[in-house]
Amino acid sequence: MAQSKRPISMREVAELAGVSIATVSRVINGLGGFSEETRERVEKVIKENGYIANQAAKSLREARTRTIGMIVPDITNDFFSTLALQAERAFADEGYSVLICNDENDAERGEHYLRTLISKRVDGIICISGRTTFDEDEVPGNVPIVYVDRFPERSADIPRVISDDLRGGRLATEHLIEHGCERIAFMTGAHSAISVQNRGIGYEQALEAHGLAVDPGLRIELKGRVRRFQEARETLSEVINSGVEFDGIFAMNDVIAVGALLALCDAGIRVPEDVKVVGFDDSIYASIATPALSSVRRFPEQMARHGCDALLSLIEGNDVELEDTVPVELVMRESTR
Amino acid sequence: MAQSKRPISMREVAELAGVSIATVSRVINGLGGFSEETRERVEKVIKENGYIANQAAKSLREARTRTIGMIVPDITNDFFSTLALQAERAFADEGYSVLICNDENDAERGEHYLRTLISKRVDGIICISGRTTFDEDEVPGNVPIVYVDRFPERSADIPRVISDDLRGGRLATEHLIEHGCERIAFMTGAHSAISVQNRGIGYEQALEAHGLAVDPGLRIELKGRVRRFQEARETLSEVINSGVEFDGIFAMNDVIAVGALLALCDAGIRVPEDVKVVGFDDSIYASIATPALSSVRRFPEQMARHGCDALLSLIEGNDVELEDTVPVELVMRESTR
DNA sequence: ATGAAAGCGCTAACAT
DNA sequence: ATGTTAGCGCTTTCAT
């Protein structure tokens, strides 16, 4: 039946059912210690009045909120949204809600969100951000945190689930080399997360291992905070116009790779004939692009799963391994045929 | 300085500063009624002990959480993630956090989320879901709700921000007709949201207006809960193999349109020469696809903005218009050249 | 300018 | 099997 104004409280349920508030609590939480008849009476009142427990009160009392905070760079990116979707699903299965925060790679926003989450007394935080540079001894509120995909430089003992970016960078670069590329550009962000830096290291290692020089002129940096394919397209167009020569491109992610594909197309450069391209993430963009994009596949579902499991362990007071590296694999498509 | 265990409470701050708890509250909330000296002392204690207000307590006391719930079908879809990102940003600017819930078009999950959000006493809900079929007189907790993009059939007096789907469907279909198409397929979901149904109505209206028959055989339905381009690709491939003839496709969104593009390519059917395709949303997929996809552009940023503004108004106790329709426009690209 | 105290809606320990 | 009560950490009267 109807009830329109402020939701009723447990106390009111108790009064309506003619029992004490403690009994209502017992019934609701199935703790036993009440007769079948009482149970029915209480549940009837609850149903008829549309009683819904006040979690704010419960949270205060129990000192836990059954809420997880999730800081993410930009939910609009396919990789992060997949991570977020899976994490949200996993937490929901365990009875947790998730607060989502897009820090858009902005350190200030990240830190602000972190404080907000702690203030809201979330039970744990999944952090996909390398920007939360709170001081070591100032980790506030000692909330359990798990980093996923990336982490700050000095975050000593905070567990993390990362992908094997270094290997990914090597795989991509070697693949290009094996297909005859000798001047391979690396498209990346200007101030990129540690995960991306590692892809760059893998790239350099592969070059060196094959006797190729690391040419700083082939490092193409995007300045935007958030990865948009238009920026990549424009930046690469400029590079092409400036006369830089290359026969391969390794992009730090698929969004950038797709922007590159478009710039190459604009310039009449054929892929894969003239230039071969490899992306990263094997996101939907890689399958959709023409030519279909070779990409280093990651496993966001698995990473999310591991991150959630780790965080839940932490919440329950257990230890977890500090570093959990999820493998990557190269997916070959037309862009490097 | 350090503080590692349980965060300290206001009471402890008060004791450390040698003032009453009320004074600490006044200082924190800048309510005045304290000396400059007191303020400094309190703030020093706060800083040195890393005090962070407990919002659970605050929420209980103030009967508001500064938290918004957002129910979304699937954050992984570019349109919804854009909506979510913008909404999260707008709410963050106003001091609200947002709980994200992906109901994956599942009525049961949607309703469960709704109950959870109400239980958590969110101050308002942005609902992108037509599945929350709670009974009219059972709208629980009378939380302010605003629907965005879609809404349940019987949700009489709940405000909504929608796009002009009917017009979008007409625009797309007329565009195809004007480019010579006579047998236009409509790719949609089996049990789609009202917004999508309206696109279908627009499609039919356009056909009829141009003297073309609405052929049920040209209605291609996807069964999956969530839109994935692979499903669209496979389904269309089957349709092609079954010998159905068509010279145009209007897809209910870009994800499906892109799947269609791939199926056509698989079958050696040229776009736009043999078949022309129009998508919906003008998402990143449309720009990336080859040929670039003509699409009905929507304005998720604007929709998010309107939805947030409406919800905030509602929260403040003001009225808002029941139906806010955001326009659409056709973006022409290669797929209908 | 400051403090004491009530109370938000719950849970849990302790009666009975 | 059921009730009474303290208290979680705040805000907010009402005193002083």
XYZ file of C-alpha atoms (C1' of nucleotides) in Angstrom:
706
model
C 0.000 0.000 0.000
C 0.881 3.600 -0.148
C 3.179 5.669 1.974
C 4.291 8.876 0.560
C 6.008 11.064 3.092
C 9.215 10.368 4.890
C 9.942 6.662 5.102
C 8.975 5.161 8.410
C 11.546 4.086 10.936
C 12.079 0.867 12.766
C 10.637 2.429 15.862
C 7.366 3.073 14.062
C 7.291 -0.455 12.745
C 7.750 -1.660 16.307
C 4.888 0.436 17.552
C 2.567 -0.633 14.772
C 3.398 -4.263 15.375
C 3.127 -3.877 19.107
C 6.609 -5.184 19.779
C 9.884 -3.670 20.798
C 12.315 -2.154 18.367
C 14.813 -4.892 19.197
C 12.386 -7.530 18.068
C 11.890 -5.787 14.768
C 15.626 -5.702 14.312
C 15.837 -9.396 15.051
C 13.148 -10.239 12.562
C 14.648 -8.096 9.845
C 18.082 -9.523 10.315
C 16.807 -13.052 10.818
C 18.624 -13.441 14.096
C 16.040 -15.699 15.646
C 14.675 -15.271 19.091
C 11.127 -14.503 18.096
C 8.009 -16.534 17.554
C 6.598 -17.354 14.174
C 3.575 -15.296 15.021
C 5.646 -12.250 15.888
C 7.586 -12.620 12.678
C 4.441 -12.576 10.633
C 3.077 -9.578 12.408
C 6.260 -7.596 11.980
C 6.658 -8.534 8.348
C 3.107 -7.583 7.655
C 3.654 -4.120 9.085
C 6.871 -3.779 7.100
C 5.225 -4.728 3.869
C 2.125 -2.660 4.368
C 4.056 0.425 5.250
C 6.835 -0.013 2.778
C 9.477 0.120 5.455
C 12.991 0.294 4.080
C 15.898 0.136 6.487
C 17.915 3.299 6.847
C 21.426 2.351 5.868
C 22.839 5.631 7.021
C 21.889 4.683 10.556
C 23.036 1.140 10.094
C 26.344 2.292 8.685
C 26.942 4.603 11.581
C 26.169 1.943 14.076
C 28.081 -0.849 12.412
C 30.979 1.305 11.303
C 30.775 -0.002 7.794
C 28.849 1.167 4.808
C 28.846 -1.705 2.365
C 29.960 0.803 -0.172
C 33.093 0.749 -2.278
C 34.714 3.769 -3.851
C 36.119 3.529 -7.328
C 38.400 6.162 -8.780
C 38.788 5.868 -12.499
C 40.407 8.181 -15.037
C 37.547 8.376 -17.477
C 34.623 6.005 -17.646
C 34.219 6.906 -21.278
C 37.233 4.858 -22.280
C 36.247 1.334 -23.204
C 38.949 -0.289 -21.126
C 38.042 1.557 -17.960
C 34.344 1.182 -18.432
C 34.770 -2.551 -18.842
C 36.805 -2.618 -15.673
C 34.184 -0.548 -13.900
C 31.282 -2.625 -15.127
C 32.857 -5.860 -14.022
C 33.886 -4.466 -10.682
C 30.469 -3.031 -10.038
C 28.937 -6.379 -10.867
C 31.307 -8.287 -8.631
C 30.747 -5.963 -5.709
C 27.007 -5.957 -6.201
C 27.102 -9.749 -5.939
C 28.717 -9.342 -2.540
C 26.217 -6.765 -1.373
C 28.305 -3.678 -1.990
C 27.368 -0.558 -3.895
C 29.985 1.439 -5.719
C 30.620 5.135 -5.792
C 32.171 6.112 -9.082
C 34.635 8.963 -9.451
C 36.211 10.108 -12.717
C 39.339 12.025 -11.884
C 40.180 12.599 -15.552
C 43.834 12.173 -14.715
C 43.768 15.259 -12.590
C 45.755 14.874 -9.376
C 43.736 17.462 -7.561
C 40.426 15.874 -8.418
C 41.800 12.486 -7.501
C 42.837 13.626 -4.084
C 39.579 15.401 -3.513
C 37.672 12.264 -4.417
C 39.840 10.232 -2.132
C 39.007 12.479 0.795
C 35.338 12.384 -0.070
C 35.341 8.610 -0.201
C 37.076 8.359 3.115
C 34.698 10.855 4.591
C 31.824 8.757 3.342
C 33.469 5.896 5.122
C 33.557 3.544 2.177
C 34.710 0.094 3.167
C 37.365 0.026 0.491
C 38.659 1.736 -2.591
C 39.531 0.492 -6.052
C 41.859 3.060 -7.452
C 42.761 3.294 -11.109
C 44.890 6.334 -10.755
C 48.513 7.165 -10.312
C 47.687 10.630 -9.136
C 46.683 10.095 -5.574
C 49.927 11.281 -4.129
C 48.870 11.623 -0.545
C 51.876 11.496 1.730
C 52.985 8.147 2.909
C 52.321 8.839 6.568
C 49.112 10.604 5.793
C 47.220 7.726 4.227
C 44.016 8.842 5.815
C 41.560 6.687 7.610
C 43.529 3.560 6.739
C 40.886 2.364 4.316
C 41.770 -0.726 2.340
C 42.902 0.288 -1.131
C 43.732 -1.752 -4.186
C 45.267 -0.197 -7.233
C 44.283 -1.559 -10.601
C 46.157 -0.999 -13.850
C 48.254 1.831 -12.444
C 49.562 3.155 -9.173
C 51.551 6.077 -7.804
C 55.323 5.857 -7.815
C 55.626 5.700 -4.067
C 52.799 3.611 -2.780
C 54.996 1.101 -1.088
C 52.735 -1.454 0.474
C 49.431 -0.981 -1.279
C 48.376 -4.030 -3.303
C 47.976 -3.676 -7.027
C 46.631 -5.629 -9.947
C 48.415 -4.673 -13.099
C 48.835 -6.073 -16.554
C 52.161 -7.108 -17.931
C 52.702 -3.809 -19.675
C 56.399 -4.231 -20.161
C 55.872 -7.492 -21.951
C 53.023 -5.952 -23.891
C 55.278 -3.181 -25.096
C 57.880 -5.708 -26.122
C 55.395 -7.960 -27.890
C 53.948 -5.113 -29.886
C 57.305 -3.731 -30.897
C 58.817 -7.083 -31.770
C 55.801 -7.886 -33.853
C 56.360 -4.718 -35.853
C 60.059 -5.465 -36.192
C 59.352 -8.968 -37.389
C 57.115 -7.519 -40.028
C 59.946 -5.443 -41.338
C 59.484 -2.169 -39.494
C 62.670 -0.307 -38.701
C 61.471 3.125 -37.704
C 58.757 2.584 -35.168
C 57.029 5.544 -33.570
C 55.656 5.354 -30.049
C 52.524 7.373 -29.389
C 51.945 8.097 -25.754
C 50.745 10.692 -23.286
C 53.004 13.471 -22.089
C 52.772 12.578 -18.422
C 51.548 9.086 -18.498
C 50.739 6.591 -15.817
C 53.279 4.043 -14.754
C 51.544 1.333 -16.733
C 52.035 3.334 -19.900
C 55.602 4.138 -19.010
C 56.246 0.440 -18.784
C 54.892 -0.085 -22.261
C 57.444 2.472 -23.394
C 60.207 0.588 -21.651
C 59.126 -2.611 -23.345
C 59.207 -0.772 -26.637
C 62.756 0.423 -26.030
C 63.914 -2.987 -24.858
C 62.589 -4.588 -28.009
C 64.268 -2.037 -30.216
C 67.581 -2.491 -28.478
C 67.334 -6.244 -28.513
C 67.052 -6.047 -32.267
C 69.827 -3.555 -32.735
C 67.540 -0.660 -33.536
C 68.164 2.784 -32.120
C 65.681 4.517 -29.855
C 65.016 7.733 -31.722
C 63.519 10.458 -29.515
C 62.113 11.990 -32.682
C 59.867 8.958 -32.943
C 58.316 9.534 -29.572
C 55.009 11.257 -30.209
C 53.414 12.785 -27.155
C 49.826 13.853 -26.692
C 49.192 16.641 -24.253
C 45.520 16.161 -23.422
C 44.545 14.923 -20.005
C 42.155 12.400 -21.370
C 42.712 10.268 -24.451
C 40.585 11.334 -27.374
C 41.115 9.954 -30.821
C 40.798 13.374 -32.435
C 43.820 14.645 -30.595
C 45.828 11.652 -31.705
C 44.683 12.159 -35.257
C 45.681 15.813 -35.269
C 48.980 15.277 -33.551
C 50.035 12.527 -35.898
C 48.980 14.605 -38.879
C 51.325 17.333 -37.724
C 54.124 14.867 -37.310
C 53.535 13.521 -40.800
C 53.497 17.016 -42.248
C 56.704 17.875 -40.465
C 58.366 15.191 -42.544
C 59.214 12.640 -39.895
C 59.614 9.230 -41.488
C 58.394 6.011 -39.909
C 57.136 2.642 -41.009
C 55.492 1.456 -37.823
C 53.473 2.846 -34.949
C 53.003 1.434 -31.502
C 50.253 3.322 -29.705
C 49.779 3.215 -25.945
C 46.136 2.407 -26.420
C 43.527 1.679 -29.047
C 41.933 5.084 -28.932
C 45.209 6.652 -29.956
C 45.875 3.921 -32.489
C 42.550 4.578 -34.122
C 43.305 8.288 -34.257
C 46.583 7.355 -35.909
C 44.808 5.160 -38.428
C 42.611 8.081 -39.401
C 45.544 10.466 -39.709
C 47.367 7.994 -41.922
C 44.280 7.598 -44.045
C 43.945 11.378 -44.294
C 47.517 11.570 -45.527
C 47.020 8.823 -48.058
C 49.421 6.529 -46.291
C 48.344 2.906 -46.570
C 48.047 0.574 -43.604
C 49.583 -1.970 -43.431
C 51.463 -1.551 -46.716
C 53.300 1.662 -45.893
C 52.964 1.804 -42.149
C 51.951 -0.885 -39.692
C 50.110 -0.072 -36.497
C 49.666 -1.843 -33.176
C 47.387 -0.627 -30.426
C 46.893 -1.623 -26.825
C 43.875 -3.011 -24.932
C 42.189 -4.894 -27.752
C 39.101 -2.898 -27.046
C 36.035 -2.680 -29.234
C 37.767 0.066 -31.185
C 40.357 -2.397 -32.449
C 37.738 -4.707 -33.926
C 35.752 -1.900 -35.444
C 38.594 0.015 -37.045
C 39.531 -0.376 -40.668
C 41.881 -1.929 -41.192
C 41.150 -3.974 -38.086
C 43.767 -3.120 -35.552
C 46.382 -5.461 -34.185
C 46.463 -4.859 -30.479
C 47.873 -6.093 -27.224
C 45.012 -7.735 -25.523
C 44.449 -7.212 -21.852
C 41.911 -8.853 -19.638
C 39.943 -6.175 -17.863
C 37.369 -8.681 -16.632
C 40.085 -10.691 -14.969
C 41.798 -7.613 -13.609
C 38.535 -6.380 -12.157
C 37.858 -9.766 -10.623
C 41.283 -9.946 -9.051
C 41.062 -6.396 -7.800
C 37.676 -6.993 -6.212
C 38.760 -10.226 -4.617
C 41.833 -8.569 -3.218
C 39.866 -5.651 -1.848
C 37.276 -7.919 -0.282
C 40.060 -9.907 1.347
C 41.582 -6.766 2.707
C 38.219 -5.666 4.042
C 37.885 -8.948 5.848
C 41.259 -8.348 7.400
C 43.230 -10.812 5.355
C 46.481 -10.226 3.552
C 46.812 -10.269 -0.193
C 49.770 -10.413 -2.509
C 51.304 -7.037 -3.151
C 51.593 -7.337 -6.887
C 49.327 -9.362 -9.110
C 50.331 -9.274 -12.734
C 47.784 -10.325 -15.309
C 49.251 -11.501 -18.621
C 48.738 -9.911 -21.996
C 48.698 -11.328 -25.475
C 49.096 -10.015 -28.964
C 46.087 -10.110 -31.239
C 47.041 -9.881 -34.892
C 44.749 -8.222 -37.369
C 44.971 -6.367 -40.662
C 46.928 -3.375 -39.489
C 50.121 -5.412 -39.364
C 49.412 -8.008 -41.989
C 51.467 13.708 10.995
C 50.516 10.126 11.255
C 47.356 8.498 12.421
C 46.849 4.984 11.454
C 44.050 3.321 13.326
C 40.420 4.217 13.245
C 39.862 7.797 12.234
C 39.297 10.096 15.166
C 35.916 11.545 15.918
C 34.774 15.062 16.519
C 34.583 14.315 20.201
C 38.284 13.511 20.279
C 39.106 16.644 18.364
C 37.135 18.584 20.933
C 38.997 17.027 23.809
C 42.377 17.579 22.208
C 41.540 21.188 21.507
C 40.065 21.652 24.934
C 36.723 22.857 23.644
C 33.277 21.400 23.375
C 32.140 19.251 20.540
C 29.662 21.933 19.528
C 32.450 24.402 19.025
C 34.331 22.005 16.807
C 31.209 21.583 14.738
C 30.859 25.339 14.432
C 34.425 25.765 13.312
C 34.233 22.971 10.779
C 31.041 24.249 9.285
C 32.118 27.866 9.494
C 29.023 28.853 11.390
C 30.728 31.570 13.381
C 30.329 32.047 17.083
C 33.909 31.272 18.027
C 37.014 33.315 18.515
C 39.836 33.446 16.062
C 42.041 31.820 18.641
C 39.668 28.925 19.121
C 39.416 28.433 15.400
C 43.158 28.141 15.069
C 43.430 25.705 17.906
C 40.694 23.476 16.532
C 42.017 23.546 13.018
C 45.473 22.685 14.255
C 44.168 19.612 16.022
C 42.192 18.632 12.945
C 45.180 18.940 10.684
C 47.611 17.228 12.994
C 45.328 14.298 13.589
C 44.006 14.003 10.089
C 40.441 14.297 11.239
C 37.930 13.570 8.491
C 34.261 14.087 9.211
C 32.140 10.975 9.340
C 29.514 11.472 6.691
C 27.540 8.465 7.818
C 26.839 10.256 11.073
C 26.240 13.526 9.335
C 23.861 11.882 6.906
C 21.880 10.292 9.670
C 21.592 13.491 11.567
C 20.809 15.714 8.580
C 18.612 13.200 6.824
C 20.457 13.664 3.594
C 23.477 11.921 2.162
C 24.752 14.168 -0.595
C 24.758 11.076 -2.707
C 22.946 10.469 -5.954
C 22.060 7.074 -7.344
C 22.411 6.425 -11.027
C 20.891 3.420 -12.723
C 22.257 2.824 -16.160
C 21.836 -0.099 -18.549
C 25.491 -0.680 -19.299
C 28.296 1.748 -18.666
C 30.261 0.049 -21.400
C 28.161 1.657 -24.108
C 29.668 4.912 -25.268
C 26.401 6.814 -25.072
C 25.653 5.802 -21.518
C 29.191 6.270 -20.322
C 29.197 9.778 -21.736
C 25.945 10.452 -19.956
C 27.346 8.993 -16.758
C 30.598 10.889 -16.965
C 28.881 14.207 -17.478
C 26.358 13.555 -14.765
C 29.023 12.509 -12.317
C 30.963 15.654 -13.094
C 27.934 17.887 -12.698
C 26.969 16.332 -9.395
C 30.520 16.432 -8.112
C 30.532 20.153 -8.788
C 27.545 20.439 -6.504
C 29.068 18.356 -3.786
C 27.317 15.100 -4.546
C 28.846 11.685 -5.050
C 27.234 9.173 -7.335
C 26.495 5.523 -6.834
C 26.566 3.743 -10.154
C 24.377 0.738 -10.937
C 24.393 -1.199 -14.197
C 21.143 -3.045 -14.470
C 22.041 -4.499 -17.879
C 18.433 -4.093 -18.924
C 17.359 -6.603 -16.346
C 14.156 -5.587 -14.578
C 14.973 -7.580 -11.500
C 18.392 -6.055 -11.095
C 16.936 -2.629 -11.720
C 14.400 -3.003 -8.989
C 16.919 -4.412 -6.603
C 19.207 -1.468 -7.235
C 16.349 0.907 -6.719
C 15.637 -0.558 -3.317
C 19.285 -0.453 -2.397
C 19.563 3.184 -3.388
C 16.516 4.107 -1.387
C 17.824 2.145 1.546
C 21.068 4.057 1.304
C 18.948 7.160 1.435
C 20.339 8.758 -1.689
C 19.068 12.277 -2.153
C 17.937 11.570 -5.680
C 18.088 9.123 -8.528
C 18.962 9.478 -12.180
C 17.379 6.532 -13.862
C 18.248 5.410 -17.368
C 16.023 2.415 -17.323
C 12.548 1.487 -18.375
C 12.551 -1.554 -16.190
C 11.856 -0.145 -12.791
C 8.266 -1.166 -12.738
C 7.525 -0.546 -9.099
C 3.850 -0.043 -8.569
C 2.529 3.446 -8.843
C 1.433 3.679 -5.251
C 4.502 1.947 -4.056
C 7.086 4.464 -5.188
C 9.112 3.896 -2.110
C 10.624 6.529 0.073
C 9.414 9.244 -2.271
C 12.936 9.988 -3.451
C 13.214 12.480 -6.277
C 13.744 10.631 -9.542
C 14.505 11.863 -13.018
C 14.444 9.557 -15.993
C 16.932 10.164 -18.742
C 16.707 8.757 -22.260
C 14.048 6.219 -21.362
C 11.330 5.601 -18.837
C 8.768 2.974 -17.886
C 5.428 2.970 -19.660
C 3.471 3.943 -16.605
C 5.494 6.460 -14.702
C 2.949 9.198 -14.914
C 4.366 12.130 -13.064
C 8.080 11.453 -12.947
C 10.102 14.004 -14.905
C 12.137 12.845 -17.841
C 14.775 14.132 -20.182
C 14.582 12.368 -23.491
C 15.847 12.911 -26.962
C 13.599 13.414 -29.905
C 13.729 9.777 -30.889
C 10.702 9.848 -33.087
C 12.166 12.656 -35.144
C 15.512 10.860 -35.138
C 13.899 7.765 -36.585
C 12.189 9.835 -39.224
C 15.323 11.768 -40.137
C 17.368 8.634 -40.543
C 14.779 6.855 -42.611
C 14.000 9.815 -44.827
C 17.680 10.297 -45.425
C 17.921 6.739 -46.674
C 14.828 7.154 -48.816
C 16.194 10.334 -50.332
C 19.311 8.441 -51.250
C 17.272 5.954 -53.185
C 16.666 3.225 -50.662
C 13.373 1.401 -51.003
C 13.794 -1.621 -48.796
C 15.080 -0.348 -45.499
C 15.718 -2.752 -42.670
C 15.341 -1.688 -39.059
C 17.702 -3.317 -36.607
C 16.527 -3.161 -33.036
C 16.325 -5.040 -29.769
C 13.621 -7.580 -29.151
C 12.226 -5.882 -26.076
C 13.528 -2.427 -26.377
C 13.136 0.665 -24.276
C 10.541 3.230 -25.111
C 13.138 5.519 -26.642
C 14.041 2.825 -29.124
C 10.416 2.028 -29.814
C 9.942 5.647 -30.759
C 12.765 5.433 -33.268
C 10.892 2.552 -34.791
C 7.738 4.601 -34.998
C 9.646 7.390 -36.696
C 10.965 4.842 -39.144
C 7.487 3.623 -39.972
C 6.120 7.116 -40.277
C 8.813 8.045 -42.756
C 8.186 4.947 -44.842
C 4.495 5.572 -44.957
C 4.935 9.230 -45.734
C 6.885 8.188 -48.780
C 4.512 5.513 -49.865
C 6.740 2.644 -48.846
C 5.348 -0.419 -47.148
C 6.415 -1.427 -43.647
C 7.680 -4.940 -44.203
C 7.849 -7.005 -41.001
C 10.468 -9.113 -42.724
C 12.731 -6.103 -42.632
C 12.536 -5.795 -38.889
C 15.672 -7.438 -37.533
C 15.608 -8.114 -33.832
C 18.532 -8.841 -31.545
C 17.832 -10.964 -28.540
C 20.744 -10.086 -26.265
C 20.076 -8.037 -23.167
C 22.971 -5.766 -23.828
C 23.992 -4.460 -27.226
C 27.167 -6.022 -28.534
C 28.343 -5.501 -32.059
C 29.189 -9.152 -32.501
C 25.601 -10.153 -31.990
C 24.488 -7.614 -34.550
C 27.095 -8.858 -36.957
C 26.014 -12.461 -36.599
C 22.334 -11.734 -36.746
C 22.614 -9.676 -39.879
C 24.800 -12.318 -41.487
C 22.053 -14.839 -40.937
C 19.507 -12.499 -42.428
C 21.693 -11.979 -45.465
C 22.202 -15.695 -45.883
C 18.506 -16.315 -45.602
C 18.108 -14.278 -48.772
C 16.291 -11.241 -47.467
C 16.864 -8.314 -49.802
C 17.368 -4.764 -48.636
C 19.169 -1.659 -49.783
C 19.259 0.314 -46.574
C 19.657 -0.249 -42.846
C 18.582 1.934 -39.993
C 20.090 0.676 -36.754
C 18.796 1.676 -33.346
C 22.306 2.571 -32.270
C 25.861 2.818 -33.522
C 27.027 -0.368 -31.898
C 24.509 -2.315 -33.905
C 25.212 -0.272 -37.021
C 28.872 -1.097 -36.771
C 28.073 -4.777 -36.385
C 25.962 -4.435 -39.500
C 28.814 -2.791 -41.369
C 31.045 -5.721 -40.519
C 28.451 -8.271 -41.587
C 27.986 -6.489 -44.882
C 31.711 -6.401 -45.391
C 31.900 -10.133 -44.573
C 29.291 -10.798 -47.228
C 31.048 -8.709 -49.826
C 28.230 -6.193 -49.910
C 29.511 -2.690 -50.501
C 28.549 0.281 -48.358
C 27.254 2.690 -49.483
C 27.064 1.412 -53.081
C 24.874 -1.635 -52.454
C 23.457 -0.876 -49.047
C 23.392 2.366 -47.086
C 23.517 2.430 -43.323
C 22.488 4.926 -40.671
C 23.197 4.532 -36.981
C 22.032 6.343 -33.887
C 23.938 8.304 -31.211
C 26.814 9.579 -33.311
C 29.138 7.988 -30.826
C 32.843 7.447 -31.265
C 32.034 4.223 -33.100
C 30.441 6.187 -35.932
C 33.569 8.240 -36.538
C 35.871 5.278 -36.299
C 33.988 2.895 -38.527
C 34.822 2.385 -42.166
C 33.045 3.648 -44.041
C 32.402 6.369 -41.512
C 28.880 5.974 -40.317
C 26.052 8.410 -40.859
C 24.255 8.670 -37.583
C 21.591 10.537 -35.703
C 23.457 12.687 -33.315
C 22.231 13.063 -29.778
C 23.590 15.318 -27.102
C 24.360 13.238 -24.060
C 26.222 16.100 -22.413
C 23.180 18.270 -22.676
C 20.862 15.501 -21.586
C 23.027 14.818 -18.565
C 23.127 18.487 -17.728
C 19.368 18.831 -17.986
C 18.797 15.689 -15.985
C 21.107 16.834 -13.214
C 19.608 20.280 -13.083
C 16.142 18.820 -12.894
C 17.104 16.416 -10.149
C 18.819 19.115 -8.135
C 15.714 21.274 -8.465
C 13.566 18.436 -7.268
C 15.888 17.875 -4.337
C 15.550 21.492 -3.380
C 11.816 21.067 -3.446
C 11.126 22.898 -6.687
C 9.020 21.724 -9.565
C 10.426 20.882 -12.951
C 8.869 20.322 -16.323
C 7.596 16.810 -16.800
C 9.067 16.211 -20.209
C 12.203 17.798 -21.562
C 12.963 16.816 -25.118
C 16.468 17.392 -26.400
C 16.741 17.691 -30.189
C 18.666 15.396 -32.477
C 20.355 15.968 -35.789
C 21.517 13.866 -38.654
C 25.223 13.619 -39.267
C 26.032 12.483 -42.788
C 29.100 10.454 -43.494
C 30.308 7.889 -46.005
C 27.878 5.121 -45.195
C 25.094 6.964 -47.013
C 27.066 8.921 -49.545
C 31.833 32.919 22.581
C 30.915 28.498 24.363
C 28.800 24.275 26.460
C 25.226 20.725 27.664
C 22.136 17.757 25.916
C 18.717 15.733 22.841
C 18.153 12.892 19.030
C 18.751 11.067 13.951
C 17.690 5.179 13.250
C 19.821 1.657 13.996
C 22.514 -2.789 16.674
C 23.954 -5.389 20.453
C 24.737 -6.279 25.157
C 22.217 -7.166 28.950
C 18.169 -7.870 31.327
C 13.913 -10.583 32.250
C 10.835 -15.003 23.363
C 11.037 -10.265 24.194
C 12.169 -5.574 26.149
C 15.428 -1.833 27.840
C 19.171 0.720 27.033
C 23.606 2.599 25.629
C 25.839 4.568 22.002
C 27.723 5.036 16.919
C 29.324 10.663 15.412
C 27.307 14.110 14.207
C 23.952 18.890 14.246
C 21.229 21.882 16.593
C 18.468 23.990 19.963
C 18.762 26.174 24.270
C 21.364 27.857 28.099
C 24.817 30.609 29.992
